[in-house]
Each structure stands twice: as C-alpha cells, then as structure tokens.
CSV table of C-alpha atoms in Angstrom, one decimal:
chain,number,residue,atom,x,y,z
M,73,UNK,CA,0.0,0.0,0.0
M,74,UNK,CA,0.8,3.7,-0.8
M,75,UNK,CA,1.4,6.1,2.4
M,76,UNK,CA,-0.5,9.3,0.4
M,77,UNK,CA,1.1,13.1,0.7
M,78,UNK,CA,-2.1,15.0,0.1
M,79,UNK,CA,-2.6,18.5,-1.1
M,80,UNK,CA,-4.9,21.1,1.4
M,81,UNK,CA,-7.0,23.4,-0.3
M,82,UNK,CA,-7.3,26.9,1.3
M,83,UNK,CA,-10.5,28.7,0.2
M,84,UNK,CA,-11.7,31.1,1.6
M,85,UNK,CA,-14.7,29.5,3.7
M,86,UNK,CA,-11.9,26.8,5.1
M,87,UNK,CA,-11.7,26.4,8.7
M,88,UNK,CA,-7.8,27.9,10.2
M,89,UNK,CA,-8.1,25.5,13.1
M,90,UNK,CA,-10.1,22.4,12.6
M,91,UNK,CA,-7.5,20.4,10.2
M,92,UNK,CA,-4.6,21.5,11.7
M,93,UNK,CA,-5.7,20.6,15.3
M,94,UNK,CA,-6.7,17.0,13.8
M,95,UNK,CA,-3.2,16.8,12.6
M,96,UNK,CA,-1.4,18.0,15.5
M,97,UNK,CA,0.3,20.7,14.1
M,98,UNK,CA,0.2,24.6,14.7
M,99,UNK,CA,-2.3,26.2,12.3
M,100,UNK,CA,-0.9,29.0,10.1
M,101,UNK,CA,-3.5,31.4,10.4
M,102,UNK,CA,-4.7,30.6,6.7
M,103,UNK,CA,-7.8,29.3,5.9
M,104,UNK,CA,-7.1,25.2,5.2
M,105,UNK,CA,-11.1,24.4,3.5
M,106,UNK,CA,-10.2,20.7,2.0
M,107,UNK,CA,-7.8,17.8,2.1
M,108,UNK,CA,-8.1,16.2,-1.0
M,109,UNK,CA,-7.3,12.2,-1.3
M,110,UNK,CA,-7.2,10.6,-4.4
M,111,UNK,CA,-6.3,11.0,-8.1
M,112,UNK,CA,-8.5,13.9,-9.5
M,113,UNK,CA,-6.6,15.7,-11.8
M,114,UNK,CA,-6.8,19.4,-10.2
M,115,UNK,CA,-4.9,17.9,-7.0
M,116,UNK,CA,-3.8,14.1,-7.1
M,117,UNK,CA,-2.5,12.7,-3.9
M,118,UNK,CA,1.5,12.0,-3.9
M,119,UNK,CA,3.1,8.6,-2.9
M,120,UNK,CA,6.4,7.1,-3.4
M,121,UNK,CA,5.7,5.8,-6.7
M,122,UNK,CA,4.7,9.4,-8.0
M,123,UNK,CA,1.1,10.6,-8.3
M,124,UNK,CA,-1.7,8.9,-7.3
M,125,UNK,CA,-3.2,10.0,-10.9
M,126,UNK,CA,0.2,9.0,-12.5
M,127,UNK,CA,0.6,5.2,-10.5
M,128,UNK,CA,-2.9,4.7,-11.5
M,129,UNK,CA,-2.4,5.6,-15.4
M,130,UNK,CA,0.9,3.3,-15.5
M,131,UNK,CA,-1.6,0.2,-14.8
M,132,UNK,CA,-5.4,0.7,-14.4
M,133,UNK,CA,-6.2,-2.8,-14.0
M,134,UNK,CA,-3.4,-4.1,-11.5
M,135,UNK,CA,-4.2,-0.9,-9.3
M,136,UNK,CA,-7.8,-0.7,-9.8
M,137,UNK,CA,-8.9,-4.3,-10.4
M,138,UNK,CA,-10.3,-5.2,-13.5
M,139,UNK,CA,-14.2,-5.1,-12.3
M,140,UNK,CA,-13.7,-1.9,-11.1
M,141,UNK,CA,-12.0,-0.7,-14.7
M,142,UNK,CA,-14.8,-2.5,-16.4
M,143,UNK,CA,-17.3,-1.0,-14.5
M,144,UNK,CA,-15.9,2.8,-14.4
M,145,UNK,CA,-13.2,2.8,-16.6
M,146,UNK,CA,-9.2,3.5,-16.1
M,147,UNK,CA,-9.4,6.0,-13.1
M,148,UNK,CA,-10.1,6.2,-9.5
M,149,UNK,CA,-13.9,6.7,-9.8
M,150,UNK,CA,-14.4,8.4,-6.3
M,151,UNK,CA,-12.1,11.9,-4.2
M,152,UNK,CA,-12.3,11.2,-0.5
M,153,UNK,CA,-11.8,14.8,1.6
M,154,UNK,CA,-11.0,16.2,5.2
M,155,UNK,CA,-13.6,19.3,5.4
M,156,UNK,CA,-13.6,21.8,7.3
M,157,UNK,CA,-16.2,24.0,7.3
M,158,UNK,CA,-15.3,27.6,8.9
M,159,UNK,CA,-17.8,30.0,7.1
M,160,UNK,CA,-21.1,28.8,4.7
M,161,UNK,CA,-20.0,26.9,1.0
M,162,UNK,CA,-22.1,28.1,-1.5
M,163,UNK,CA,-25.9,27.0,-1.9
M,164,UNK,CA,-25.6,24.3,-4.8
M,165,UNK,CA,-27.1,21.3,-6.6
M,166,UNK,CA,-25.0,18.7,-8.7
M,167,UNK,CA,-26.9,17.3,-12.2
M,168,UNK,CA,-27.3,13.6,-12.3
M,169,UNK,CA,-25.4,11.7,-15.0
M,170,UNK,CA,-27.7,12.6,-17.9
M,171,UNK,CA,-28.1,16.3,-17.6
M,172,UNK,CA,-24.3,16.4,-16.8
M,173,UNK,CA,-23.7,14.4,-19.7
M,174,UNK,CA,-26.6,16.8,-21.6
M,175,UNK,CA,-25.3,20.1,-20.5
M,176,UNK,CA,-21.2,19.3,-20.7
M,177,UNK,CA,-22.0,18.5,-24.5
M,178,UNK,CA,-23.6,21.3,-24.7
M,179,UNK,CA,-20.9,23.6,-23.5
M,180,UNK,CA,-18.3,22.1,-25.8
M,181,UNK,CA,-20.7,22.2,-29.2
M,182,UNK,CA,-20.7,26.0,-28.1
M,183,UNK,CA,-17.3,26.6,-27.3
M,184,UNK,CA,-17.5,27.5,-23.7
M,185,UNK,CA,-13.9,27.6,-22.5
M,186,UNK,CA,-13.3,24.9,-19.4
M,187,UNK,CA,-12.1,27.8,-17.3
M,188,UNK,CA,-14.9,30.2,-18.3
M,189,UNK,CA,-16.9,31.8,-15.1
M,190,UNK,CA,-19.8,31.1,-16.9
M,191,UNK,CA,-19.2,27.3,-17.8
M,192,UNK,CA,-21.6,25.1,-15.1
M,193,UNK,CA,-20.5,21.8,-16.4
M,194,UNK,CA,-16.4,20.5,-16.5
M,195,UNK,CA,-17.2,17.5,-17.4
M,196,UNK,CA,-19.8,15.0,-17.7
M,197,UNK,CA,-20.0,12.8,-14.8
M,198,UNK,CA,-22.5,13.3,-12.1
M,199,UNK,CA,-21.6,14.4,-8.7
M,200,UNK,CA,-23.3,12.4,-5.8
M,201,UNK,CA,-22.0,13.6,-2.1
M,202,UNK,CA,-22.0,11.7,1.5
M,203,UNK,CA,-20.4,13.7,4.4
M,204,UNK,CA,-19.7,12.0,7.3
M,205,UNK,CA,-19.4,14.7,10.6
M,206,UNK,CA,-16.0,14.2,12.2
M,207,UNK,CA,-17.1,16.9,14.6
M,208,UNK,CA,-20.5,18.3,15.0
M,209,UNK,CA,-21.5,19.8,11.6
M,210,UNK,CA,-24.5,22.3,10.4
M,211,UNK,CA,-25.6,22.6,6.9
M,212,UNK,CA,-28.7,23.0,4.9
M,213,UNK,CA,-30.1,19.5,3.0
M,214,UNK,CA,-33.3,19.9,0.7
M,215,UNK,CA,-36.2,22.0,0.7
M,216,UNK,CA,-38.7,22.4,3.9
M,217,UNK,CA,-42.4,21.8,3.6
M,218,UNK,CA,-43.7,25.0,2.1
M,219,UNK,CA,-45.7,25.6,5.3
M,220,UNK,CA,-43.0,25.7,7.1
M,221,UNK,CA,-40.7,27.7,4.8
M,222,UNK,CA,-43.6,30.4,5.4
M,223,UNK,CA,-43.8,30.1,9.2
M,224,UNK,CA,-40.1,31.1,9.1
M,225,UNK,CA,-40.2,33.8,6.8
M,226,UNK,CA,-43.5,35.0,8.1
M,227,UNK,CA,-42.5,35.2,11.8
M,228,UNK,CA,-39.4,38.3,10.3
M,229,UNK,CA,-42.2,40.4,9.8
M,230,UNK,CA,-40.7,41.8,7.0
M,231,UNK,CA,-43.4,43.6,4.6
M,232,UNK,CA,-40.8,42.5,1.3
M,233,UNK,CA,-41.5,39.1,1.9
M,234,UNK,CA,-45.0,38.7,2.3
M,235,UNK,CA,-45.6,38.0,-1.0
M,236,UNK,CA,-43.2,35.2,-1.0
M,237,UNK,CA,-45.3,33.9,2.2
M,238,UNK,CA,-48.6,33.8,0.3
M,239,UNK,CA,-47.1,31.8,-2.8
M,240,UNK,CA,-45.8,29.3,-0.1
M,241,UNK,CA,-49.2,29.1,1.7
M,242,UNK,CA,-51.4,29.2,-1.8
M,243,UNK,CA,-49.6,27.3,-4.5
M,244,UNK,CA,-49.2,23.4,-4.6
M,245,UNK,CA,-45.6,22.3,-3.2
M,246,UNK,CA,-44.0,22.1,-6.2
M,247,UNK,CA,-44.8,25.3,-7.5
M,248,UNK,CA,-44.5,27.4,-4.5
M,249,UNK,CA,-41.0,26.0,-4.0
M,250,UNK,CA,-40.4,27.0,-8.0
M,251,UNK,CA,-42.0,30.1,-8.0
M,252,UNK,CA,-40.8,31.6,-4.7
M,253,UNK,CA,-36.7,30.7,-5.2
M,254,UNK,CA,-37.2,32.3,-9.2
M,255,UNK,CA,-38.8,35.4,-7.8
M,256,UNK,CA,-35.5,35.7,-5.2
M,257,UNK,CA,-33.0,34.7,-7.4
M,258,UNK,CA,-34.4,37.3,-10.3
M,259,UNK,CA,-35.4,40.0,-8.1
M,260,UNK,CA,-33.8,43.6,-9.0
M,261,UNK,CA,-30.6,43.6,-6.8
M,262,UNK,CA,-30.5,46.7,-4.9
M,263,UNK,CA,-34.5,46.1,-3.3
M,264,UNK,CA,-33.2,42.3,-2.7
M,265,UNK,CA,-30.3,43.4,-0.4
M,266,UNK,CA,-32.4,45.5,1.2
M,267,UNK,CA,-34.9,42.8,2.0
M,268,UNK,CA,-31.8,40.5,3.2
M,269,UNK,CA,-30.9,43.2,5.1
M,270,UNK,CA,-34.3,43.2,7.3
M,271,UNK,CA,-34.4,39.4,7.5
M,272,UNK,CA,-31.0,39.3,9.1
M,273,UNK,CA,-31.8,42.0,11.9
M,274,UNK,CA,-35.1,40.2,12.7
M,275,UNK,CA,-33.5,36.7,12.7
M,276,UNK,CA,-30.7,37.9,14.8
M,277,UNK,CA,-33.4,39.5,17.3
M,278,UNK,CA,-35.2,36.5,16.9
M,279,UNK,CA,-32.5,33.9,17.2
M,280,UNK,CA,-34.0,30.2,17.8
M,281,UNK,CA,-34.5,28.6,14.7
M,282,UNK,CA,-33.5,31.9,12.8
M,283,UNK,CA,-30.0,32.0,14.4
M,284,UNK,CA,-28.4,30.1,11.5
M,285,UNK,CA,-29.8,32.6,8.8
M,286,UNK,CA,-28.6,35.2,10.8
M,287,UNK,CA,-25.1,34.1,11.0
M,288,UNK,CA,-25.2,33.2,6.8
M,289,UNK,CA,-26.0,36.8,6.5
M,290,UNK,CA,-23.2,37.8,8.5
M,291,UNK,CA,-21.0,36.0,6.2
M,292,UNK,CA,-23.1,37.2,2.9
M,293,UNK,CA,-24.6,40.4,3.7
M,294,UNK,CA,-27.2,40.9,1.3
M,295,UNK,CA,-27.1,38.1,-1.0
M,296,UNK,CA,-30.1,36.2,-2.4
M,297,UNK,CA,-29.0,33.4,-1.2
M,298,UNK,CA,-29.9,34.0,2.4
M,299,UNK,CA,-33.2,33.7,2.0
M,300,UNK,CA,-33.1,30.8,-0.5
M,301,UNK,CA,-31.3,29.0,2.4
M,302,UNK,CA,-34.4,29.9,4.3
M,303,UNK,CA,-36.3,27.5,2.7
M,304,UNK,CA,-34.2,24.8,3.3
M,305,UNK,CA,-34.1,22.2,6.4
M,306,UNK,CA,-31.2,23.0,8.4
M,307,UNK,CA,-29.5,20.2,10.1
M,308,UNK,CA,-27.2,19.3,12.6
M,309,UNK,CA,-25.2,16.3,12.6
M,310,UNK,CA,-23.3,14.8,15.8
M,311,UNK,CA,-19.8,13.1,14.8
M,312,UNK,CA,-20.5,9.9,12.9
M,313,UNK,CA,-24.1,10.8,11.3
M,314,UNK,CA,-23.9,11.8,7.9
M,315,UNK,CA,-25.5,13.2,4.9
M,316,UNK,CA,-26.3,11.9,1.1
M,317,UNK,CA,-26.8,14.8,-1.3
M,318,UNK,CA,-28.2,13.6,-4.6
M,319,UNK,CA,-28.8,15.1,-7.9
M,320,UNK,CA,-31.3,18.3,-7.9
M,321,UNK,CA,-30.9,18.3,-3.9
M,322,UNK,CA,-30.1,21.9,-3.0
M,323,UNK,CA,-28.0,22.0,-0.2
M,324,UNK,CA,-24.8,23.8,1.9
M,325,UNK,CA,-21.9,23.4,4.3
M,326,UNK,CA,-22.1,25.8,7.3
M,327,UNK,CA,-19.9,24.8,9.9
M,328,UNK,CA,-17.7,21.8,11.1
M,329,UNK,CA,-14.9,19.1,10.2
M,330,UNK,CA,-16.0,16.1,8.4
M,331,UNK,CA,-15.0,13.6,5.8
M,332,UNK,CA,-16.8,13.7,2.5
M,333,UNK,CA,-16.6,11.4,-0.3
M,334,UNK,CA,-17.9,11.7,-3.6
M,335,UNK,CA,-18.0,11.0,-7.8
M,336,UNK,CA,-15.1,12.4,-9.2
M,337,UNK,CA,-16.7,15.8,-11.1
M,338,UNK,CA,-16.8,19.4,-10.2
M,339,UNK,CA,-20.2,19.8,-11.7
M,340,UNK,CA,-21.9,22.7,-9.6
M,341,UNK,CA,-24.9,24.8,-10.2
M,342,UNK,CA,-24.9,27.7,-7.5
M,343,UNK,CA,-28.0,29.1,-5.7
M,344,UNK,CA,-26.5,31.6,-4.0
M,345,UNK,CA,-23.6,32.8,-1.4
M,346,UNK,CA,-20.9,33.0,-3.8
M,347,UNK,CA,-19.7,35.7,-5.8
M,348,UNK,CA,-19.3,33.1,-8.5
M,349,UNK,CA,-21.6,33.0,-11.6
M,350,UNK,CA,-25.1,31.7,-11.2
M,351,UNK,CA,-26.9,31.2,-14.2
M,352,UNK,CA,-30.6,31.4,-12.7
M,353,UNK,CA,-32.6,29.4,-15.9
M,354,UNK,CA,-29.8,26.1,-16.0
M,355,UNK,CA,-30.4,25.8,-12.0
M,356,UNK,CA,-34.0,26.1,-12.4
M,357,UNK,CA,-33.9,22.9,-14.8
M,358,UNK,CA,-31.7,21.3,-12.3
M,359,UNK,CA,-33.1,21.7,-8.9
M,360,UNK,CA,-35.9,19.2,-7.7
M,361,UNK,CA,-38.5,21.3,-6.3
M,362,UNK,CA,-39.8,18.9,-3.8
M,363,UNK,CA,-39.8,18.8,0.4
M,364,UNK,CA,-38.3,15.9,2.1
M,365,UNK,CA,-36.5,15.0,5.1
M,366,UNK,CA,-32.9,15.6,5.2
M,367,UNK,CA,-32.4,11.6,6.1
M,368,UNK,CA,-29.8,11.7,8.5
M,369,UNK,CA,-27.9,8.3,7.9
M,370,UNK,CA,-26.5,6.7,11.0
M,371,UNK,CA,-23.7,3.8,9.8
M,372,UNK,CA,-25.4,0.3,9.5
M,373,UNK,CA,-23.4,-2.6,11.5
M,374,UNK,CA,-21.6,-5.2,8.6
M,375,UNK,CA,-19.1,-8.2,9.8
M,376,UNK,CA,-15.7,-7.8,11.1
M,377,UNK,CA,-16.7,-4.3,13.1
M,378,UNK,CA,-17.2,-2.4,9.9
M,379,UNK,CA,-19.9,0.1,9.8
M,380,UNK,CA,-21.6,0.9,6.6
M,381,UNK,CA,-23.1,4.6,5.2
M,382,UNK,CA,-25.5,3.1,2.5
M,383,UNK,CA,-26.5,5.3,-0.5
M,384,UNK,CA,-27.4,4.2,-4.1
M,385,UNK,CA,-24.0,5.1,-5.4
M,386,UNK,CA,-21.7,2.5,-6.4
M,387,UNK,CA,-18.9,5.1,-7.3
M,388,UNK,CA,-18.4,5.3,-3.7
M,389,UNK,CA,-18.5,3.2,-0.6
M,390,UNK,CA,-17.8,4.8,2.8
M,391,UNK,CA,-17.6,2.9,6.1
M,392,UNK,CA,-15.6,3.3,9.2
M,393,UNK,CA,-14.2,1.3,12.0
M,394,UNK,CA,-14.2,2.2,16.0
M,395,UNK,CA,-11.1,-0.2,17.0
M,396,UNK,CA,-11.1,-0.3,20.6
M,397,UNK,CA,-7.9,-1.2,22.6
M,398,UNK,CA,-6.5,-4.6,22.4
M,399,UNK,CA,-9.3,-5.7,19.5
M,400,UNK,CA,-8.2,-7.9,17.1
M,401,UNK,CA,-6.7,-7.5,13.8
M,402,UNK,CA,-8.9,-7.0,11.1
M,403,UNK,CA,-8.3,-7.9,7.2
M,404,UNK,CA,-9.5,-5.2,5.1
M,405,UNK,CA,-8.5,-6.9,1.7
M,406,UNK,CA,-10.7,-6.5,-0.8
M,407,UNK,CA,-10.9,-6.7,-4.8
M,408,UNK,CA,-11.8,-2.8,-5.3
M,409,UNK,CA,-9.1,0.0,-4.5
M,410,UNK,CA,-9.0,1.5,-1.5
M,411,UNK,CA,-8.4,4.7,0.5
M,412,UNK,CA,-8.5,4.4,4.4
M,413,UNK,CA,-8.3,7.4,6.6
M,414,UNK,CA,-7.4,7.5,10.2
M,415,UNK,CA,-9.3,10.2,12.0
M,416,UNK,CA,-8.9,9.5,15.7
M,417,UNK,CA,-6.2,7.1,17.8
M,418,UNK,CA,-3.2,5.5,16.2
M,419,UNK,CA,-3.9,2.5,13.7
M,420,UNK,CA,-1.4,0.2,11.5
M,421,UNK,CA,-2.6,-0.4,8.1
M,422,UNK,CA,0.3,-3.2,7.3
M,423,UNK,CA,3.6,-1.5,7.4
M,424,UNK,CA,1.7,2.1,8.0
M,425,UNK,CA,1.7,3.3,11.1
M,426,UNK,CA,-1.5,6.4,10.6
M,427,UNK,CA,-2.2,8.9,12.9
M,428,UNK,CA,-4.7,11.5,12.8
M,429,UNK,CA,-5.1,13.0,8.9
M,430,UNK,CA,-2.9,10.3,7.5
M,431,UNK,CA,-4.0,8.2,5.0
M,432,UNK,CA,-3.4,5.5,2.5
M,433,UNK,CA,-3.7,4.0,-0.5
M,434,UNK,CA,-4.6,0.0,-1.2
M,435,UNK,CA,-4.6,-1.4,-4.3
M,436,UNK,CA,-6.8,-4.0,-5.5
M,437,UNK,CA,-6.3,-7.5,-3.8
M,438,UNK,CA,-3.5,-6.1,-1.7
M,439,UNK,CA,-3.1,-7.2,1.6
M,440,UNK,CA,-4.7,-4.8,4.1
M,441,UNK,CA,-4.3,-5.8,7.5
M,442,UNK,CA,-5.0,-3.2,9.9
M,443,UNK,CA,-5.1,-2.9,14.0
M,444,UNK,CA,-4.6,-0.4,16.7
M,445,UNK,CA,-6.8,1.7,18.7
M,446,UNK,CA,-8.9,5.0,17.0
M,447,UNK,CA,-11.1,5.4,13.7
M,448,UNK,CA,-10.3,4.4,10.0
M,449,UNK,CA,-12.5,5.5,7.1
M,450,UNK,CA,-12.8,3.3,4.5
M,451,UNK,CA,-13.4,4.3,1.0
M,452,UNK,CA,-14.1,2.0,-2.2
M,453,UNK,CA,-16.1,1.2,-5.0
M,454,UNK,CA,-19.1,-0.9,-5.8
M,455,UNK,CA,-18.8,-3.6,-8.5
C-alpha cells in the first residue's frame, strides 16, 4: 500500500483550526477548507511511486482491479476529503449523470472555455455527495415543507417578503417551491439586499431557529442566497451521522470538520452565497423542487466491526471502523481500491503506522491488515 502526501485546499470558507488541530500541528493562520485524497486531476494525492493519478495511469487494472476498470473505466472513480467548514459553501445542486452528460456537450458544441466563469458543467459525470461529521456539523439539506418555509419567513415580519409567504401558503408544493426561489433569485438587486438586510436583523433579534440565517448573513450580507437558504431544512449532525446529497438536492456546508466522499466531477450549479456566476434558468432545470427530510444516515453494523453509510451510489462506498484497545486485527483486503483514513487514535494499516489525517492507498487484492486503537475511514467502490 501507498502512504498518500495530500494537497490542502485553502478557500476562503476553510476552517484555520479544525484540520490542523486533527493533525497536531500549529495552524498557520490561513484558511485550510479541503484535504483532498485521491487522483483527480486538479490535485492528485502523492506517494512514493509518483502521483496517485500518474501510478494509476501506469496500470489501471493491477491498481484498480479489472471489475472496477470495467465498471468505471481507467481512473479512480471516487475523491475522498477532510472538510472543514469555517464559514457557509455556497448553496448548490449537482446534475445527475444525464443532464451532466446533456449540458457538458452542450458547453463544448458552443465553445464554452473549461475555465470560463460562466461554464456550469467540467465534465460530464454526475456528482453524488456523503459527508460523514468528524465533529458536529451544520448545513442545509433539501427543501422544507412550504408551510414551514412560510412560518419562518412569516415570523421576520418583514413587509418585502409577504408575497413570497402567500405563494408558499397558496400554491401546490412544487410550485411554490419554483415560484418563490425564481422570484429571489431574479429579483432587482439593490431592493433584494435591502430585504436580506431586514431578514437578518429580525433573525438575529429572533434567534432560535432563525440563528443560523442570521449568521449566513453575516458571512453574505445581502445576497439572495440568504433567503433561498431559508427554505431549506437545516440540520445538525453529531460526529458519525452523515448526509447523502443527490442530484437536484439543493443544499450547503455551514460549519464543522467532516469527511466527505464523492463521484469524481466538479459539476456545480450555485444558488446563492458565492460571488461566482449563477446562471438562474440552468439551475431552475436542475433543482428538484420537492420537500423531504434531510435523512440523517446513522452507519449500518456489517461483519468484522465495519460500519456501513448506505446510499445508491456504487462510485463510492464509505464505512468506518471504531477499534477499541487490544481488538483484534482485522483484514480489510478486498478486490476494489481503497483509501483508508485515520481520524482519531493511532492505527497500523500493514507496514503504515497512521495517525490523525494520515491516509493511504490499497490497491486491489492487496493485503490490508490493519489494528490499533482510533477510527479508520474506509473508501471503495461498488462492482
């Protein structure tokens, strides 16, 4: 197996503390948002044998497995991350495989450039989500019943909004979800900040179940997308829930360290809280405008001591294991490839000894014996 040398991304929303206090190291004072882990191109881990990308590339099949290359083809289908969540991400949904497939072609019959602000789609491969909380974690996950949405706004008595409280209280779900995020997404910008404006002051006064709006505001004064995220569940998750985010699920990051995994694309449609492009009648087409539970996922028990996070993505497979002192060995070999994480304790994945941040790579059908005392993450395919 491959001890991995992993690149941390520092964008601006990214956490000064929270990564460098899981590595044991002095943070620098700079923002450190992501710890990537894997072989996507914009940041491939490093090993011994070069880049992941580059060891991968030199022989798909004897690193990958040949159901896995089969199945997804000559790369690393999945990008496991450390993330750590200081200030809100931007409000976004991901396409699923056929509009990403749809709207990338689309794109390169027209001659977007790939590094145009305007280009929603670099490449066409869908971009499913799970984030696991390593600490506790807020964010925003799918839309709220429309009743509910209006109770919120409602209770700001803010005159600017009312009409958006009466679409949410007279149209049928789907079209009061619709209608209300176009008219706040396409309202003239000057009134809009204004309105944001208001809400923030009342849901500051108000605190409760306002205080998370409040402190998006803070970080976005006057954007739209404070009140988009107003219409959105907000959950918090205690270390070892997680999330899914599927296609058309609009959702965001707020605040905490956790390890996300995901389908290798950086398809992104933005709602809001960014000052990157959001092109308002693509998102429209992409978003599903319907209320559900955020579906907290709690880890389901498998053989051996591994706990599962199921979701209907077999580009992905996350699990973790608690080892307690003086448990067993456990043989992690499997046919897929592998990244395993160590997030708490001290744990020896053959010859590795991992501490806190430190990860590896396991090829397919290599020996992966680990033990110790702490938490691995355990990333891998389905085939």
């Amino acid at each position: 197996m491959d001890r991995l040398d992993n690149t941390i991304r520092p964008y601006a929303w990214g956490s000064t503390t929270a990564i460098p206090h899981l590595l044991g190291v002095e943070p620098s004072g700079e923002p450190q948002a992501e710890m990537w882990m894997g072989a996507h191109p914009g940041a491939p881990s490093r090993t011994g044998r070069g880049t992941l990308s580059a060891v991968i590339d030199a022989d798909p099949e004897r690193e990958l497995g040949a159901e896995a290359v089969a199945r997804f083809g000559p790369r690393l289908p999945f990008l496991l991350k450390l993330l750590a969540a200081g200030a809100p991400l931007s409000l976004q949904v991901h396409p699923d495989l056929d509009q990403a497939r749809e709207g990338y072609a689309d794109e390169e019959r027209r001659g977007v450039p790939a590094d145009a602000p305007q280009r929603n789609y670099k490449d066409a491969n869908h971009k499913p989500e799970l984030i696991c909380a390593v600490t506790e974690f807020d964010g925003l996950c799918g839309f709220r019943a429309p009743a509910e949405a209006a109770a919120l706004l409602a209770a700001l008595d803010v005159d600017s909004l009312k009409p958006y409280v009466d679409l949410l209280r007279a149209r049928p779900e789907e079209a009061a979800l619709r209608e209300v995020l176009t008219a706040i997404l396409t309202a003239d910008p000057e009134e809009m900040a204004r309105t944001v404006g208001e809400a923030a002051t009342a849901c500051a006064r108000l605190g409760g179940d306002h205080a998370p709006y409040a402190g998006i505001a803070h970080h976005y004064p006057g954007d739209p997308g404070v009140l988009a995220a107003m219409l959105l569940n907000h959950v918090r998750l205690q270390p070892g829930e997680a999330l899914f985010l599927g296609a058309g699920i609009p959702h965001a990051y707020l605040n905490g360290l956790g390890v996300e995994i995901m389908a290798n694309s950086d398809n992104v449609l933005r709602c809001g809280l960014t000052p990157k492009h959001v092109d308002v009648p693509e998102l429209l087409r992409i978003v599903r405008f319907e209320a559900a539970d955020p579906g907290v996922l709690r880890p389901e028990a498998a053989p051996d001591g591994e706990e599962v996070y199921e979701t209907p993505i077999d580009e992905f497979r996350l699990s973790r294991y608690v080892l307690p002192e003086g448990a067993p060995a456990h043989d992690l070999t499997l046919a897929t490839p592998q990244i395993l994480l160590c997030t708490a304790g001290s744990v020896r994945a053959g010859e590795e000894e991992l501490t806190p941040g430190q990860s590896v790579f396991v090829p397919a059908g290599e020996k992966a014996e680990v033990s110790g005392t702490g938490t691995l993450f355990r990333a891998t395919v389905v085939v």
